[in-house]
Amino acid sequence: MSYKIPMGPFHPGLEEPYKLDMICEGETVCDAELHIGFNFRGIEHLAETRNYFQVIALMERVCGICSNIHTLTLCQAMEQLTGLEPPPRAKYIRVVMAELERLHSHVLWAGIAAKLMGFKTMFMTCFALREKVMDVLQAISGNRVNYAMNCIGGVNRDIEDPIALVPMIDELEREMMRTVIPIFTTSSTARSRCAGIGVLTHEKAISCGVVGPTARASGVPQDLRRDAPYAAYGELEFAVPVEQAGDVRARLFVRALEIIESCHILCHALAKMPRGEISVGGDKFSFVTGTATSRVEAPRGEVMYSVSWKEGSRNPARVHVRTPTFANMPAVRWMVRGARLADTPLIQASIDPCYSCTDR
Amino acid sequence: MIALETIREKLGTVENWVEGRGALWLNPVGLSVREVAGAMNAVGARFVTITAYQLAGNEGFRLEYHWDLDGQLLGVPYVIAGSCIESIFDLCEAADWIEREVHEGFAVDFTGRNYEPLLLRQGDKLGVNLRETGAADKPASDVQGPKEVTK
């Protein structure tokens, strides 16, 4: 006999509100249906009522984790409509901010995943490490969450002594290599909770159009930093980790390897940062009539902005945001099919969902 | 770039890809969105999203369909006079949520599919968030309730 288990929208196993209606037979999930929209704020409509300064501050608040990525993507689209090209130093600072954000997002996710595995010591360890990343972000921007770094034509703040940040990044990498990564990749607890569960096959990953670490853990080798380089990524060398298993463990491995790659990118970018201006913008901008699109590889995957403007207007005519969780979330239905009910909180967390982004 | 030519050949179009602000655009003269979706599937392009714009006055909508082909963003714009266009959901599973979002945000009807609520709730007015409506144009339908999940 089958029965329905509703999980959410407010549930101890979920960090943010959404609802998963699961049809179970015994302890096995046969099918599921997802419901989102509990955080809906109408941000795309609000954006049409804000001028070109205000809209950057507004879109920074689409997400509390990857706030910098949203302003980066928006500013890149607005730069296409204003014809402005950020100076080289600004592009490097954008890379540094993006990779620091990826680091703290991945470490935060590792902590949440550890908690859902019943591994609460690791949760505390991850959050202590994340604090070190947040310290670096605060040292650069003065803020811990909404950094207000990006502006049209560059960045708002310089990194005055980039080399001074390298030891902090080195220490972080050492700590990740010494504690978090070995435990996640070798401990029997992590293996027994993650291996072979929540599998998203390569074919299904392609069919669902999933992005980011979720795609790369199912053998889809896509990463916009390499495939469509933006900011200064075209001048930096890095690897794109890809795993084939498609299970929760593969998603964990991909993020663990990306943490190390991010540390390498950061050290490389800080050492190579050219001197010069950090912005070519002023306090008045002229937009041409038309539409521009911009894409960025956020910690969870591809973010895309489509921005439409009318010449002479201070406000955008339309801002459309396609966030990575919006692309990844439908795949959870296929991941939980056949899974044990007790594994579903960890499976849904394995895509690192962000409902603030998804609902906008 | 061979795949880009393959798309044109499969569609039998004489239009060329045109670069414009972040994407390569193809004018789909005489082509249905389902034909384009089929061609994109054939070359292994990844569906990204649909961006909807309401045209000034009562002139309809512009729907921009986006695919990714090896890191290159492709765009195919459709201008629809009314508020209906064929759904590509059955050809492209990844289009499900964005078709539902555009349906709720602008009251655009993607024909040939059923909807369940995504961001709105049962009883909310379609188009309440993003569609500018005149008195004569007000969409009358409400969001339907979620279907009962059954095995």
Short mmCIF file of C-alpha atoms in Angstrom, two decimals, chain B:
data_model
loop_
_atom_site.label_atom_id
_atom_site.label_comp_id
_atom_site.label_asym_id
_atom_site.label_seq_id
_atom_site.Cartn_x
_atom_site.Cartn_y
_atom_site.Cartn_z
CA MET B 1 30.98 26.15 -35.45
CA ILE B 2 30.01 23.14 -37.53
CA ALA B 3 27.08 22.50 -35.20
CA LEU B 4 25.75 26.01 -35.82
CA GLU B 5 25.66 25.29 -39.54
CA THR B 6 24.05 21.92 -38.80
CA ILE B 7 21.24 23.70 -36.98
CA ARG B 8 20.64 25.96 -39.99
CA GLU B 9 20.71 22.98 -42.34
CA LYS B 10 18.29 20.98 -40.23
CA LEU B 11 15.94 23.94 -40.12
CA GLY B 12 16.40 24.67 -43.82
CA THR B 13 16.72 28.39 -43.13
CA VAL B 14 18.67 30.96 -45.14
CA GLU B 15 18.98 33.24 -42.12
CA ASN B 16 22.44 33.61 -40.61
CA TRP B 17 23.50 33.62 -36.98
CA VAL B 18 23.98 37.21 -35.84
CA GLU B 19 26.09 38.15 -32.81
CA GLY B 20 24.44 40.52 -30.40
CA ARG B 21 25.18 41.39 -26.77
CA GLY B 22 25.99 38.05 -25.22
CA ALA B 23 24.36 35.62 -27.65
CA LEU B 24 24.22 34.44 -31.24
CA TRP B 25 20.75 35.09 -32.61
CA LEU B 26 18.82 33.30 -35.32
CA ASN B 27 15.75 34.89 -36.85
CA PRO B 28 13.24 32.02 -37.06
CA VAL B 29 11.36 33.20 -40.15
CA GLY B 30 8.66 30.65 -40.94
CA LEU B 31 9.88 28.19 -38.32
CA SER B 32 7.90 26.96 -35.36
CA VAL B 33 9.50 26.86 -31.95
CA ARG B 34 9.05 23.08 -31.94
CA GLU B 35 11.10 22.75 -35.13
CA VAL B 36 13.85 24.84 -33.54
CA ALA B 37 13.73 22.80 -30.32
CA GLY B 38 14.02 19.58 -32.37
CA ALA B 39 17.08 20.92 -34.21
CA MET B 40 18.70 22.00 -30.95
CA ASN B 41 18.11 18.54 -29.50
CA ALA B 42 19.67 16.97 -32.59
CA VAL B 43 22.97 18.84 -32.13
CA GLY B 44 23.01 18.33 -28.34
CA ALA B 45 22.41 21.96 -27.35
CA ARG B 46 21.39 22.47 -23.72
CA PHE B 47 18.16 24.38 -23.11
CA VAL B 48 18.80 27.37 -20.83
CA THR B 49 15.67 29.48 -20.47
CA ILE B 50 12.90 31.54 -22.00
CA THR B 51 12.81 35.29 -21.38
CA ALA B 52 9.47 36.98 -21.94
CA TYR B 53 8.95 40.66 -22.75
CA GLN B 54 5.57 42.30 -23.09
CA LEU B 55 5.41 44.54 -26.14
CA ALA B 56 4.17 48.08 -25.87
CA GLY B 57 0.44 48.62 -26.18
CA ASN B 58 -1.48 45.47 -26.87
CA GLU B 59 0.89 44.07 -29.45
CA GLY B 60 1.66 40.79 -27.73
CA PHE B 61 4.91 39.35 -26.45
CA ARG B 62 8.49 38.68 -27.44
CA LEU B 63 9.75 35.33 -26.18
CA GLU B 64 13.48 34.72 -26.39
CA TYR B 65 14.43 31.04 -26.26
CA HIS B 66 18.00 30.32 -25.21
CA TRP B 67 20.18 27.25 -25.66
CA ASP B 68 23.84 26.63 -24.86
CA LEU B 69 26.06 24.93 -27.40
CA ASP B 70 29.56 24.22 -26.04
CA GLY B 71 29.58 27.47 -24.06
CA GLN B 72 28.05 29.60 -26.82
CA LEU B 73 24.68 31.09 -25.90
CA LEU B 74 22.16 30.82 -28.72
CA GLY B 75 19.02 32.92 -28.90
CA VAL B 76 15.89 32.48 -30.98
CA PRO B 77 13.29 35.23 -30.57
CA TYR B 78 9.59 34.79 -31.25
CA VAL B 79 7.12 37.66 -31.42
CA ILE B 80 3.57 36.52 -30.78
CA ALA B 81 0.63 38.76 -31.50
CA GLY B 82 -1.69 37.14 -28.99
CA SER B 83 -0.65 35.25 -25.92
CA CYS B 84 -0.29 31.70 -27.26
CA ILE B 85 2.71 29.70 -28.46
CA GLU B 86 3.35 25.97 -28.75
CA SER B 87 4.88 24.25 -25.75
CA ILE B 88 8.23 22.50 -26.19
CA PHE B 89 7.96 20.70 -22.85
CA ASP B 90 7.44 17.28 -24.48
CA LEU B 91 10.59 17.80 -26.60
CA CYS B 92 12.63 19.46 -23.90
CA GLU B 93 12.05 18.44 -20.29
CA ALA B 94 14.16 21.34 -19.04
CA ALA B 95 11.58 23.84 -20.36
CA ASP B 96 8.91 22.71 -17.90
CA TRP B 97 9.44 25.16 -15.03
CA ILE B 98 10.21 28.21 -17.17
CA GLU B 99 7.07 27.65 -19.30
CA ARG B 100 5.08 27.49 -16.05
CA GLU B 101 6.79 30.65 -14.76
CA VAL B 102 6.13 32.63 -17.96
CA HIS B 103 2.54 31.35 -17.93
CA GLU B 104 2.05 32.65 -14.40
CA GLY B 105 4.02 35.87 -14.83
CA PHE B 106 2.62 37.03 -18.17
CA ALA B 107 -0.47 34.83 -18.71
CA VAL B 108 1.15 33.43 -21.88
CA ASP B 109 -0.39 30.11 -22.85
CA PHE B 110 1.95 27.35 -24.00
CA THR B 111 -0.42 25.15 -25.96
CA GLY B 112 -0.37 21.38 -25.71
CA ARG B 113 0.48 21.03 -22.05
CA ASN B 114 -1.08 21.18 -18.59
CA TYR B 115 0.06 23.48 -15.81
CA GLU B 116 0.46 23.19 -12.11
CA PRO B 117 1.16 26.15 -9.83
CA LEU B 118 4.81 27.12 -9.59
CA LEU B 119 5.33 30.52 -7.93
CA LEU B 120 1.68 31.52 -7.57
CA ARG B 121 -0.95 29.79 -5.48
CA GLN B 122 -4.37 28.38 -6.30
CA GLY B 123 -6.79 31.21 -7.06
CA ASP B 124 -4.13 33.85 -7.88
CA LYS B 125 -4.65 35.74 -11.12
CA LEU B 126 -2.39 34.74 -14.02
CA GLY B 127 -0.18 37.64 -15.10
CA VAL B 128 -0.58 39.40 -11.77
CA ASN B 129 3.16 40.01 -11.39
CA LEU B 130 4.61 40.99 -14.71
CA ARG B 131 1.81 41.53 -17.23
CA GLU B 132 0.60 45.07 -17.71
CA THR B 133 -3.08 44.79 -18.43
CA GLY B 134 -5.65 47.19 -19.80
CA ALA B 135 -9.31 46.79 -18.92
CA ALA B 136 -10.02 44.95 -22.17
CA ASP B 137 -7.01 42.73 -21.86
CA LYS B 138 -7.32 41.50 -18.32
CA PRO B 139 -6.60 37.78 -18.11
CA ALA B 140 -9.58 36.18 -16.48
CA SER B 141 -8.30 32.76 -15.54
CA ASP B 142 -6.97 31.79 -12.16
CA VAL B 143 -4.15 29.47 -11.20
CA GLN B 144 -5.47 25.95 -10.87
CA GLY B 145 -4.82 23.87 -7.79
CA PRO B 146 -2.09 21.24 -7.69
CA LYS B 147 -3.06 17.82 -8.88
CA GLU B 148 -3.23 15.08 -6.32
CA VAL B 149 -0.03 13.04 -6.34
CA THR B 150 -0.82 9.42 -6.95
CA LYS B 151 1.29 6.49 -7.69
#
